[in-house]
Coordinates of C-alpha atoms in Angstrom, one line a residue:
Chain R
X1 CA 18.1 20.5 54.4
X2 CA 18.1 18.1 52.2
X3 CA 19.0 19.8 49.2
X4 CA 22.6 20.3 50.6
X5 CA 22.7 16.2 50.9
X6 CA 21.8 15.9 47.4
X7 CA 24.1 18.5 46.3
X8 CA 26.8 16.9 48.0
X9 CA 25.8 13.3 47.3
X10 CA 25.4 13.9 43.6
X11 CA 28.6 15.9 42.3
X12 CA 28.2 16.2 39.1
X13 CA 31.0 14.8 36.6
X14 CA 29.9 16.6 32.8
X15 CA 30.6 14.5 29.9
X16 CA 30.0 15.4 26.1
X17 CA 27.9 12.8 25.1
X18 CA 25.7 14.0 22.0
X19 CA 27.7 15.3 19.5
X20 CA 25.6 17.9 17.4
X21 CA 25.0 16.0 13.9
X22 CA 23.3 13.8 16.8
X23 CA 21.4 16.6 18.0
X24 CA 20.4 18.2 14.9
X25 CA 19.4 14.8 13.6
X26 CA 16.9 14.0 17.1
X27 CA 15.0 17.9 16.3
X28 CA 14.8 17.5 12.3
X29 CA 13.1 14.2 12.9
X30 CA 11.0 15.8 15.9
X31 CA 10.1 18.7 13.5
X32 CA 9.5 16.2 10.6
X33 CA 7.7 14.1 11.9
X34 CA 5.2 16.1 13.9
X35 CA 4.4 17.8 10.6
X36 CA 3.8 14.8 8.8
X37 CA 1.7 13.0 12.1
X38 CA -0.8 16.4 11.8
X39 CA -0.6 16.4 7.7
X40 CA -1.4 12.9 7.8
X41 CA -4.3 12.7 10.2
X42 CA -6.0 15.8 8.0
X43 CA -5.0 13.8 4.7
X44 CA -6.5 10.8 6.2
X45 CA -9.6 12.5 7.7
X46 CA -9.7 15.9 6.4
X47 CA -12.3 18.3 8.2
X48 CA -15.6 18.9 6.6
X49 CA -16.0 22.5 4.8
X50 CA -19.3 24.2 5.4
X51 CA -18.7 26.9 3.1
X52 CA -19.6 27.0 -0.3
X53 CA -16.7 27.5 -2.5
X54 CA -15.3 26.5 -5.9
X55 CA -12.8 24.2 -6.7
X56 CA -10.8 26.7 -8.6
X57 CA -10.8 29.3 -6.0
X58 CA -8.5 26.5 -3.0
X59 CA -6.4 24.4 -2.9
X60 CA -5.5 23.8 1.0
X61 CA -6.3 20.3 1.2
X62 CA -3.6 19.8 -1.9
X63 CA -0.8 22.1 0.1
X64 CA -1.5 20.2 3.3
X65 CA -0.4 17.0 0.8
X66 CA 2.6 19.0 -0.4
X67 CA 3.8 20.0 3.0
X68 CA 3.6 16.0 4.0
X69 CA 5.8 15.5 1.2
X70 CA 8.0 17.7 1.3
X71 CA 8.4 16.4 4.9
X72 CA 8.6 13.1 4.1
X73 CA 11.9 13.5 2.0
X74 CA 13.3 15.4 4.3
X75 CA 12.6 12.7 7.2
X76 CA 14.0 9.9 5.1
X77 CA 17.3 12.0 3.8
X78 CA 17.4 12.6 8.0
X79 CA 17.1 8.8 8.7
X80 CA 19.9 8.2 6.0
X81 CA 22.0 10.5 7.5
X82 CA 21.5 8.7 11.2
X83 CA 22.4 5.7 9.2
X84 CA 25.6 7.5 7.8
X85 CA 26.4 8.6 11.6
X86 CA 25.9 5.2 13.5
X87 CA 28.8 4.3 11.7
X88 CA 31.3 7.6 11.9
X89 CA 29.8 9.1 14.8
X90 CA 31.5 9.0 18.5
X91 CA 30.6 5.8 20.7
X92 CA 27.2 6.6 22.1
X93 CA 26.2 7.3 18.4
X94 CA 27.3 3.8 17.0
X95 CA 25.5 1.5 15.5
X96 CA 26.8 -1.2 18.0
X97 CA 24.7 0.1 20.9
X98 CA 20.9 -0.7 19.0
X99 CA 21.6 -4.0 17.7
X100 CA 21.2 -6.1 20.9
X101 CA 23.8 -8.8 19.7
X102 CA 26.0 -9.3 22.8
X103 CA 24.3 -11.2 26.4
X104 CA 25.7 -8.1 28.0
X105 CA 22.6 -5.7 26.4
X106 CA 20.1 -8.4 26.5
X107 CA 21.2 -8.5 30.6
X108 CA 21.0 -4.3 31.1
X109 CA 18.1 -4.6 29.7
X110 CA 16.4 -6.9 31.9
X111 CA 18.0 -4.7 34.2
X112 CA 16.6 -1.5 33.1
X113 CA 13.3 -3.1 33.1
X114 CA 13.9 -4.2 36.7
X115 CA 14.9 -1.0 37.7
X116 CA 12.9 1.9 35.6
X117 CA 9.9 0.2 34.4
X118 CA 8.4 -2.3 37.4
X119 CA 10.5 -0.5 40.2
X120 CA 11.2 -3.8 41.7
X121 CA 15.1 -3.3 42.4
X122 CA 16.9 -0.4 42.8
X123 CA 20.4 -0.3 41.2
X124 CA 21.9 -1.2 37.9
X125 CA 24.7 -0.7 35.7
X126 CA 25.6 2.9 35.2
X127 CA 25.3 4.1 31.4
X128 CA 25.8 7.6 29.9
X129 CA 24.2 7.0 26.1
X130 CA 21.3 5.2 26.0
X131 CA 20.4 2.7 28.3
X132 CA 20.0 -1.2 26.8
X133 CA 16.9 -0.8 26.3
X134 CA 16.5 2.6 25.0
X135 CA 18.8 1.6 22.7
X136 CA 16.8 -1.8 21.1
X137 CA 13.6 0.9 21.1
X138 CA 15.6 3.0 18.9
X139 CA 16.4 -0.3 16.8
X140 CA 12.9 -1.1 15.9
X141 CA 12.0 2.5 15.7
X142 CA 14.6 2.7 13.2
X143 CA 12.8 -0.3 11.5
X144 CA 9.5 1.6 11.6
X145 CA 11.1 4.1 9.5
X146 CA 12.0 2.3 7.0
X147 CA 8.7 0.7 6.9
X148 CA 7.1 3.8 6.6
X149 CA 9.2 5.4 4.3
X150 CA 8.5 2.4 2.0
X151 CA 5.0 2.1 2.5
X152 CA 5.0 5.9 2.1
X153 CA 6.7 6.5 -1.1
X154 CA 5.1 3.4 -2.0
X155 CA 2.0 5.5 -2.6
X156 CA 3.2 8.5 -3.5
X157 CA 5.0 6.8 -6.3
X158 CA 1.7 6.7 -8.3
X159 CA 1.8 10.6 -8.3
X160 CA 4.8 11.4 -9.3
X161 CA 7.1 10.5 -12.3
X162 CA 10.4 11.4 -11.0
X163 CA 13.4 9.1 -10.3
X164 CA 13.4 9.0 -6.1
X165 CA 9.4 8.0 -6.1
X166 CA 9.3 5.7 -9.0
X167 CA 12.4 3.0 -7.0
X168 CA 9.6 2.3 -4.3
X169 CA 6.7 2.0 -7.2
X170 CA 6.9 -2.0 -6.7
X171 CA 6.2 -2.0 -3.3
X172 CA 2.5 -1.4 -3.5
X173 CA 2.4 -4.9 -5.8
X174 CA 4.0 -7.0 -3.2
X175 CA 2.0 -5.9 -0.4
X176 CA -1.1 -6.3 -1.7
X177 CA -2.0 -3.0 -3.8
X178 CA -2.3 0.7 -2.6
X179 CA -5.3 -0.6 -0.3
X180 CA -3.2 -2.6 2.3
X181 CA -0.3 -0.2 1.8
X182 CA -1.8 2.6 2.5
X183 CA -3.3 0.6 5.5
X184 CA -0.2 -0.8 6.8
X185 CA 1.0 3.2 6.5
X186 CA -1.7 4.2 9.1
X187 CA -1.6 1.9 11.3
X188 CA 2.9 2.4 11.8
X189 CA 1.8 5.9 11.9
X190 CA 0.0 5.1 15.6
X191 CA 3.9 3.6 16.8
X192 CA 4.9 6.8 16.4
X193 CA 2.4 8.3 18.4
X194 CA 2.7 5.8 21.1
X195 CA 6.6 6.4 21.0
X196 CA 6.2 9.7 21.6
X197 CA 4.2 9.6 24.4
X198 CA 7.2 6.9 26.2
X199 CA 9.8 8.7 25.2
X200 CA 8.7 12.2 26.5
X201 CA 7.6 10.6 29.5
X202 CA 10.8 8.3 29.9
X203 CA 13.5 11.5 29.5
X204 CA 11.5 13.1 32.3
X205 CA 11.6 10.3 34.0
X206 CA 15.3 9.7 34.3
X207 CA 16.0 13.2 34.2
X208 CA 13.6 13.5 37.4
X209 CA 15.4 9.8 39.3
X210 CA 18.9 9.9 37.9
X211 CA 19.3 13.6 37.1
X212 CA 21.7 13.8 34.8
X213 CA 20.6 15.8 32.9
X214 CA 18.9 14.1 29.8
X215 CA 16.9 16.9 28.6
X216 CA 19.0 19.2 28.2
X217 CA 21.6 16.7 27.2
X218 CA 19.9 16.7 23.4
X219 CA 20.4 20.9 23.5
X220 CA 23.4 21.2 24.4
X221 CA 24.7 17.8 24.1
X222 CA 26.6 17.7 27.7
X223 CA 25.1 14.4 30.4
X224 CA 25.9 14.5 34.1
X225 CA 27.5 11.3 35.7
X226 CA 27.9 10.4 39.7
X227 CA 31.6 11.6 40.7
X228 CA 31.6 7.9 42.1
X229 CA 30.8 5.9 39.5
X230 CA 33.1 8.0 37.1
X231 CA 35.6 6.8 39.5
X232 CA 34.2 3.6 39.6
X233 CA 34.6 3.2 35.7
X234 CA 38.8 4.7 35.1
X235 CA 39.3 1.8 37.6
Chain G
X1 CA -3.2 -27.3 -39.5
X2 CA -4.5 -26.9 -43.2
X3 CA -7.1 -25.1 -42.1
X4 CA -7.2 -21.5 -43.3
X5 CA -9.4 -18.8 -41.8
X6 CA -10.0 -15.8 -43.8
X7 CA -8.0 -12.3 -43.1
X8 CA -10.2 -9.3 -40.9
X9 CA -10.6 -7.6 -44.3
X10 CA -11.6 -10.8 -45.9
X11 CA -14.3 -11.2 -43.4
X12 CA -15.3 -7.6 -42.9
X13 CA -15.7 -7.3 -46.9
X14 CA -18.2 -10.6 -46.8
X15 CA -20.2 -9.1 -44.3
X16 CA -20.3 -6.2 -46.8
X17 CA -18.6 -3.4 -45.3
X18 CA -16.6 -0.5 -47.0
X19 CA -13.2 -0.5 -47.2
X20 CA -13.9 3.0 -45.9
X21 CA -15.2 1.1 -43.0
X22 CA -12.7 -1.1 -42.6
X23 CA -10.1 2.0 -42.5
X24 CA -12.9 3.1 -39.4
X25 CA -12.7 0.5 -37.5
X26 CA -8.7 0.7 -38.2
X27 CA -8.5 4.1 -36.4
X28 CA -11.1 3.5 -33.8
X29 CA -8.8 0.5 -32.9
X30 CA -5.8 2.6 -32.9
X31 CA -7.4 4.8 -30.1
X32 CA -8.8 1.8 -28.1
X33 CA -4.8 0.4 -27.6
X34 CA -4.0 3.8 -26.2
X35 CA -1.3 4.1 -29.5
X36 CA -0.9 7.3 -31.1
X37 CA -3.1 8.1 -34.8
X38 CA 0.4 7.6 -36.8
X39 CA -0.4 4.3 -35.9
X40 CA -3.4 3.9 -37.7
X41 CA -1.8 3.0 -40.9
X42 CA -0.1 0.4 -39.4
X43 CA -2.7 -1.3 -37.2
X44 CA -5.0 -0.9 -40.4
X45 CA -2.4 -2.8 -42.7
X46 CA -1.7 -5.6 -39.9
X47 CA -5.7 -6.3 -39.8
X48 CA -6.0 -6.5 -43.7
X49 CA -3.0 -9.5 -43.9
X50 CA -4.0 -11.3 -39.7
X51 CA -6.0 -14.2 -39.8
X52 CA -8.8 -14.7 -37.6
X53 CA -7.3 -15.8 -34.2
X54 CA -9.5 -19.0 -32.9
X55 CA -10.2 -18.3 -29.4
X56 CA -11.5 -20.5 -26.3
X57 CA -13.4 -18.5 -24.2
X58 CA -13.6 -20.6 -20.7
X59 CA -16.1 -19.3 -18.1
X60 CA -15.2 -20.5 -14.5
X61 CA -15.9 -19.4 -11.1
X62 CA -17.8 -16.1 -12.0
X63 CA -21.0 -14.4 -12.4
X64 CA -20.6 -13.7 -16.4
X65 CA -20.5 -9.9 -15.8
X66 CA -17.3 -9.5 -17.9
X67 CA -19.1 -11.3 -20.5
X68 CA -21.9 -8.9 -20.2
X69 CA -19.6 -6.3 -20.5
X70 CA -17.6 -7.2 -23.6
X71 CA -21.0 -7.7 -25.4
X72 CA -21.7 -4.0 -24.9
X73 CA -19.2 -2.6 -26.4
X74 CA -20.3 0.9 -27.1
X75 CA -19.1 0.4 -30.9
X76 CA -21.5 -1.9 -33.3
X77 CA -18.6 -2.6 -35.3
X78 CA -16.3 -3.6 -32.6
X79 CA -19.2 -5.9 -31.2
X80 CA -19.1 -7.6 -34.8
X81 CA -15.6 -7.7 -35.1
X82 CA -15.2 -9.2 -31.6
X83 CA -17.9 -11.7 -31.9
X84 CA -17.4 -12.4 -36.3
X85 CA -14.4 -11.8 -36.9
X86 CA -12.5 -13.7 -34.1
X87 CA -13.2 -17.4 -34.6
X88 CA -14.9 -17.7 -31.0
X89 CA -14.3 -21.3 -30.9
X90 CA -15.7 -22.5 -27.2
X91 CA -17.8 -19.9 -24.7
X92 CA -19.9 -21.5 -22.7
X93 CA -22.5 -18.3 -22.7
X94 CA -22.5 -17.4 -26.4
X95 CA -21.4 -20.6 -28.2
X96 CA -24.3 -22.6 -30.2
X97 CA -23.5 -26.2 -30.0
X98 CA -24.3 -27.6 -27.0
X99 CA -22.8 -30.8 -25.6
X100 CA -21.0 -33.3 -26.9
X101 CA -20.6 -31.0 -30.1
X102 CA -19.7 -27.9 -27.7
X103 CA -17.2 -30.6 -26.0
X104 CA -15.9 -31.5 -28.8
X105 CA -15.5 -28.1 -30.6
X106 CA -13.1 -27.1 -28.0
X107 CA -11.2 -30.1 -28.7
X108 CA -10.6 -29.5 -32.4
X109 CA -9.6 -25.8 -31.7
X110 CA -7.4 -27.7 -29.1
X111 CA -5.6 -30.0 -31.4
X112 CA -5.9 -28.4 -34.8
X113 CA -5.1 -24.7 -33.7
X114 CA -2.5 -26.1 -31.4
X115 CA 0.1 -23.4 -29.9
X116 CA -1.8 -20.7 -31.9
X117 CA -5.3 -20.2 -30.4
X118 CA -6.0 -17.1 -27.6
X119 CA -7.4 -19.0 -24.3
X120 CA -9.2 -16.6 -22.5
X121 CA -10.3 -17.1 -18.8
X122 CA -13.3 -16.0 -16.9
X123 CA -13.8 -16.9 -13.3
X124 CA -11.1 -18.0 -10.8
X125 CA -10.5 -21.4 -9.9
X126 CA -11.6 -23.5 -7.2
X127 CA -8.7 -25.6 -5.4
X128 CA -9.9 -27.3 -2.3
X129 CA -11.2 -30.6 -2.7
X130 CA -9.9 -31.3 -5.6
X131 CA -11.7 -28.2 -7.5
X132 CA -14.6 -30.4 -7.0
X133 CA -16.7 -26.7 -6.9
X134 CA -16.8 -25.9 -10.1
X135 CA -17.0 -28.9 -12.5
X136 CA -18.2 -28.6 -16.8
X137 CA -18.6 -32.1 -18.5
X138 CA -17.5 -34.0 -15.8
X139 CA -13.9 -32.6 -15.4
X140 CA -13.1 -30.4 -12.7
X141 CA -12.6 -26.7 -14.1
X142 CA -8.5 -26.3 -12.6
X143 CA -8.2 -29.2 -15.2
X144 CA -9.6 -28.2 -17.8
X145 CA -7.9 -24.4 -17.7
X146 CA -4.9 -26.6 -17.1
X147 CA -5.7 -28.2 -20.4
X148 CA -6.6 -26.0 -22.3
X149 CA -3.6 -23.4 -21.3
X150 CA -1.0 -26.0 -22.2
X151 CA -1.6 -25.2 -26.0
X152 CA -2.2 -21.6 -25.7
X153 CA -0.6 -19.1 -26.9
X154 CA -1.5 -16.6 -24.4
X155 CA -3.6 -16.4 -21.7
X156 CA -6.1 -13.3 -21.1
X157 CA -7.3 -13.1 -17.3
X158 CA -10.9 -11.9 -18.0
X159 CA -11.9 -9.4 -14.7
X160 CA -11.3 -9.6 -11.1
X161 CA -12.0 -13.3 -10.5
X162 CA -9.5 -14.5 -12.9
X163 CA -6.9 -11.9 -12.0
X164 CA -7.1 -11.9 -8.2
X165 CA -9.7 -13.8 -7.1
X166 CA -12.9 -11.3 -6.4
X167 CA -15.8 -12.5 -4.4
X168 CA -14.7 -16.3 -4.3
X169 CA -11.4 -15.4 -2.4
X170 CA -13.2 -13.1 0.1
X171 CA -12.6 -14.3 3.5
X172 CA -13.0 -17.2 3.8
X173 CA -13.0 -18.5 0.6
X174 CA -14.6 -21.3 1.1
X175 CA -13.7 -22.6 -2.2
X176 CA -10.5 -22.2 -2.2
X177 CA -10.7 -19.9 -5.2
X178 CA -7.6 -19.1 -6.7
X179 CA -6.4 -16.8 -9.5
X180 CA -5.0 -18.1 -13.2
X181 CA -1.8 -16.9 -12.9
X182 CA -1.4 -18.7 -10.0
X183 CA -2.0 -22.0 -11.2
X184 CA -0.4 -22.0 -15.2
X185 CA 2.5 -20.9 -14.7
X186 CA 5.2 -20.5 -17.7
X187 CA 2.7 -18.6 -20.4
X188 CA 1.9 -15.2 -21.2
X189 CA -0.9 -13.8 -18.9
X190 CA -2.5 -10.3 -19.4
X191 CA -4.3 -10.0 -16.5
X192 CA -7.6 -7.6 -16.9
X193 CA -9.0 -6.7 -13.6
X194 CA -12.9 -4.9 -12.7
X195 CA -15.4 -6.6 -11.7
X196 CA -16.4 -6.7 -15.0
X197 CA -13.8 -5.0 -16.8
X198 CA -14.4 -1.7 -19.3
X199 CA -16.5 -3.2 -22.1
X200 CA -13.8 -1.4 -24.5
X201 CA -10.6 -2.6 -22.6
X202 CA -11.5 -5.9 -23.3
X203 CA -11.8 -5.6 -26.8
X204 CA -8.8 -3.2 -26.9
X205 CA -6.5 -6.1 -25.5
X206 CA -8.0 -8.5 -27.6
X207 CA -7.7 -6.6 -30.6
X208 CA -3.8 -5.6 -29.5
X209 CA -3.3 -9.3 -29.5
X210 CA -4.5 -9.7 -32.4
X211 CA -3.2 -7.0 -35.0
X212 CA 0.5 -7.1 -33.0
X213 CA 0.6 -10.9 -32.6
X214 CA 2.1 -10.0 -29.1
X215 CA 1.1 -9.3 -25.8
X216 CA 0.5 -5.6 -25.1
X217 CA 3.0 -3.9 -22.8
X218 CA 2.2 -5.0 -19.7
X219 CA 2.8 -3.7 -15.4
X220 CA 4.4 -5.5 -12.5
X221 CA 0.6 -6.8 -12.4
X222 CA 0.2 -8.6 -15.7
X223 CA -1.8 -5.9 -16.6
X224 CA -2.0 -3.9 -19.6
X225 CA -0.4 -0.4 -19.4
X226 CA -2.0 1.4 -21.3
X227 CA -5.0 1.0 -19.6
X228 CA -4.1 0.2 -15.9
X229 CA -0.9 2.4 -15.2
X230 CA -2.9 5.2 -14.4
X231 CA -5.6 5.7 -10.9
X232 CA -9.0 6.4 -10.9
X233 CA -7.9 9.3 -9.1
X234 CA -5.4 10.9 -11.6
X235 CA -8.7 11.0 -14.9
X236 CA -10.9 12.2 -11.7
X237 CA -13.0 14.8 -13.0
X238 CA -13.5 15.7 -9.1
X239 CA -10.3 16.1 -9.0
X240 CA -10.0 19.5 -8.5
X241 CA -12.2 19.7 -5.2
X242 CA -10.2 17.0 -3.5
X243 CA -7.6 19.8 -4.2
X244 CA -9.5 22.7 -2.5
X245 CA -10.7 20.4 -0.1
X246 CA -14.4 20.1 -0.9
X247 CA -15.9 16.8 0.0
X248 CA -18.9 15.4 0.2
X249 CA -19.8 14.5 3.8
X250 CA -23.0 12.4 3.5
X251 CA -25.2 11.2 0.3
X252 CA -27.7 13.5 0.5
X253 CA -26.0 17.0 1.6
X254 CA -25.2 20.6 -0.4
X255 CA -21.9 19.0 -1.2
X256 CA -23.3 16.1 -2.9
X257 CA -25.7 18.0 -5.1
X258 CA -23.0 20.0 -6.1
X259 CA -20.3 17.3 -7.2
X260 CA -17.5 17.8 -4.5
X261 CA -14.9 15.0 -4.3
X262 CA -16.4 11.8 -2.6
X263 CA -12.8 11.3 -1.1
X264 CA -14.6 10.6 2.7
X265 CA -17.4 8.2 1.4
X266 CA -14.9 6.2 0.8
X267 CA -14.3 6.6 -2.9
X268 CA -11.0 3.9 -3.5
X269 CA -10.2 6.2 -6.9
X270 CA -6.8 7.2 -4.9
X271 CA -5.9 3.5 -4.7
X272 CA -7.6 1.9 -7.3
X273 CA -6.0 2.0 -11.2
X274 CA -8.1 1.6 -13.8
X275 CA -9.5 3.3 -16.5
X276 CA -13.0 4.1 -15.7
X277 CA -12.4 8.1 -15.4
X278 CA -11.2 8.3 -19.3
X279 CA -13.2 6.0 -21.0
X280 CA -16.2 5.4 -18.5
X281 CA -18.8 3.1 -19.7
X282 CA -21.8 2.3 -21.7
X283 CA -20.6 4.3 -24.8
X284 CA -18.8 6.6 -22.4
X285 CA -21.9 7.8 -20.6
X286 CA -20.8 8.2 -17.3
X287 CA -18.6 5.9 -14.8
X288 CA -19.9 5.2 -10.8
X289 CA -18.1 8.6 -9.7
X290 CA -19.9 10.8 -12.2
X291 CA -23.3 9.4 -11.2
X292 CA -22.5 10.3 -7.3
X293 CA -21.0 7.1 -5.9
X294 CA -17.9 6.6 -4.8
X295 CA -15.1 3.9 -6.5
X296 CA -15.5 1.1 -4.5
X297 CA -12.0 -0.2 -6.1
X298 CA -13.5 -3.1 -8.1
X299 CA -9.9 -3.6 -9.8
X300 CA -8.0 -3.8 -7.1
X301 CA -7.1 -7.0 -5.4
X302 CA -9.1 -8.3 -2.2
X303 CA -11.3 -4.8 -2.9
X304 CA -13.8 -7.2 -0.7
X305 CA -11.5 -7.7 2.0
X306 CA -11.1 -4.3 2.5
X307 CA -13.2 -3.0 4.6
X308 CA -16.6 -1.4 3.7
X309 CA -17.1 0.1 0.5
X310 CA -17.5 3.7 1.9
X311 CA -15.3 3.5 4.5
X312 CA -11.8 4.7 3.2
X313 CA -10.0 2.4 5.9
X314 CA -10.0 -1.2 6.0
X315 CA -11.0 -2.5 9.4
X316 CA -8.6 -3.5 11.5
X317 CA -7.5 -7.2 11.9
X318 CA -9.2 -8.8 15.1
X319 CA -10.9 -6.0 16.8
X320 CA -14.4 -6.5 15.5
X321 CA -16.5 -5.3 12.3
X322 CA -16.0 -1.3 13.4
X323 CA -12.7 -1.0 14.4
X324 CA -9.7 1.0 12.0
X325 CA -6.7 2.0 12.3
X326 CA -7.4 5.2 13.6
X327 CA -10.0 3.8 16.4
X328 CA -7.8 1.0 17.4
X329 CA -4.7 3.7 17.6
X330 CA -6.7 6.5 19.6
X331 CA -7.2 3.4 22.8
X332 CA -3.7 2.1 22.0
X333 CA -3.1 5.9 22.4
X334 CA -5.3 6.3 25.3
X335 CA -4.1 3.2 27.3
X336 CA -0.6 4.3 27.0
X337 CA -0.9 7.8 28.4
X338 CA -3.0 6.0 31.3
X339 CA 0.2 3.4 31.7
X340 CA 2.5 6.5 32.2
X341 CA 0.7 8.9 34.5
X342 CA 0.3 5.4 36.5
X343 CA 4.0 4.8 36.4
X344 CA 4.9 8.2 37.1
X345 CA 2.7 7.8 40.4
X346 CA 4.3 4.5 41.3
X347 CA 7.7 6.2 40.8
X348 CA 7.2 9.1 43.5
X349 CA 5.8 6.2 45.9
X350 CA 8.6 3.6 44.9
X351 CA 11.3 6.2 44.7
X352 CA 11.2 8.7 46.7
X353 CA 14.0 8.0 49.3
X354 CA 15.9 8.2 45.6
X355 CA 14.1 11.5 44.7
X356 CA 14.7 13.0 48.0
X357 CA 18.1 12.2 48.8
X358 CA 20.3 10.0 46.5
X359 CA 19.4 6.7 49.0
X360 CA 19.2 3.8 46.7
X361 CA 16.2 1.8 48.8
X362 CA 12.6 0.8 47.3
X363 CA 9.7 2.3 49.1
X364 CA 7.5 -0.4 49.0
X365 CA 3.8 0.8 48.2
X366 CA 2.0 -1.2 51.1
X367 CA 4.2 0.9 53.7

């Protein structure tokens, strides 16, 4: 019975939000972060080998490290590309979304906290792209991306003579040696784990509550907006 | 200033070494400096003409392991040249004079060879309570180093104490132990970290200074590149085991007997810059990893505070002794998972109406 009501009340208006490069960035990033996380954990604490073997017969640990390093390059350049797209992309991709430099940003953020996180209020300003709190979280995420790149390539510089990692060779000496740099790299890794849990949950949550197709939007690019709210926006 | 000192060649001849021995010494020194064999002629020539450089070797907050290491420099001739051919004018551990005479020789060197002597400092400098924690002859070590540094041509900071503070500066650093380069400014400083540094590395640094009259090429932390540009890991003979994923799991297991990689036993080789894997210790006999013990990273800054010697990851600050980033992270991960699940349950209660028919109305948990 209520199904009809829902269709009537949520007459949705499709809007193209995530451009193809943004979607590509997202999924490449998701893939390499998973690869980096898994290989990173293996490198940090490799599983014990009980079979009798000689070093000359194997290279699996070297291969795991190689995959980690390749994924790190992809991660970094993909990240750089996203920063670039923050200047040339559409309004949902623009860098302005991510840095809370206006009062409106902070008001909206407080709104999201009240409505979605603590659930003490019911309605908030509609938004089509990222909500204010999500944008700010992504801004913090980008900072962690940067730190993870700096520490990662900083440790890697000792292992590669090529020019690109050598650009980061100064980092361990600033942070107090490779041990300290490695420690930071390990701690920040957990940010990605926590982020992934919360991120995936909130995507499901918003799709469920707001019925705006946010999950599929990162595949097709389209989001859905309440028809009333679209009308209101036009006024 | 009118005091003429013997050249290395003259001093060696006086001691009865043949020219052939002297040439051998030149070749050996070239190798120790990390130079190629085509440089032997140049090094030997430099040593023929160079005069003995006066050295002031101060001891502060330290255990004298640097000196102990140094005097064990593996080739007798090396020990000879460094103890006889340099003019070691003042060093608390080895000098003959004591008391007034000792202080006088220190003072004489500082005035007679102002701007020409080499200052070697072994040990860190305590700075708390105006440096009272290390006093020699009624003066604080800080003031002694400052005074001696003023007229020094260059300063060598021996060992981890002088380079980065070592055990004295470990938390909570009760005496305010401070490495040399944080106190002395405006002088060339060479850090030779290690607890202790390798004897031949120390000899190599001194010889480089003596023969070429200039400091060796240094890295960002003022360490000589010839000895500190590569990680112990890079020159470790067990490295193939690392790449093959063959690790020692405990000190008494089969893998340990086979000589697998000590990475999981907390080896700091991958994060430690030193020449142990190449030069080794005690006349090249062995080095820690070769004898089955993980590298403890003794030439790295803060190695006492970076967790246990047998752990790969340091403790996580503020979370107790057995915490590391992995354990804290896992805890946070579980907490986040629980939080997310709780939020999902609350959502289904509070936003029941909204989910069911789009009515914007909260449902109280209590009702």
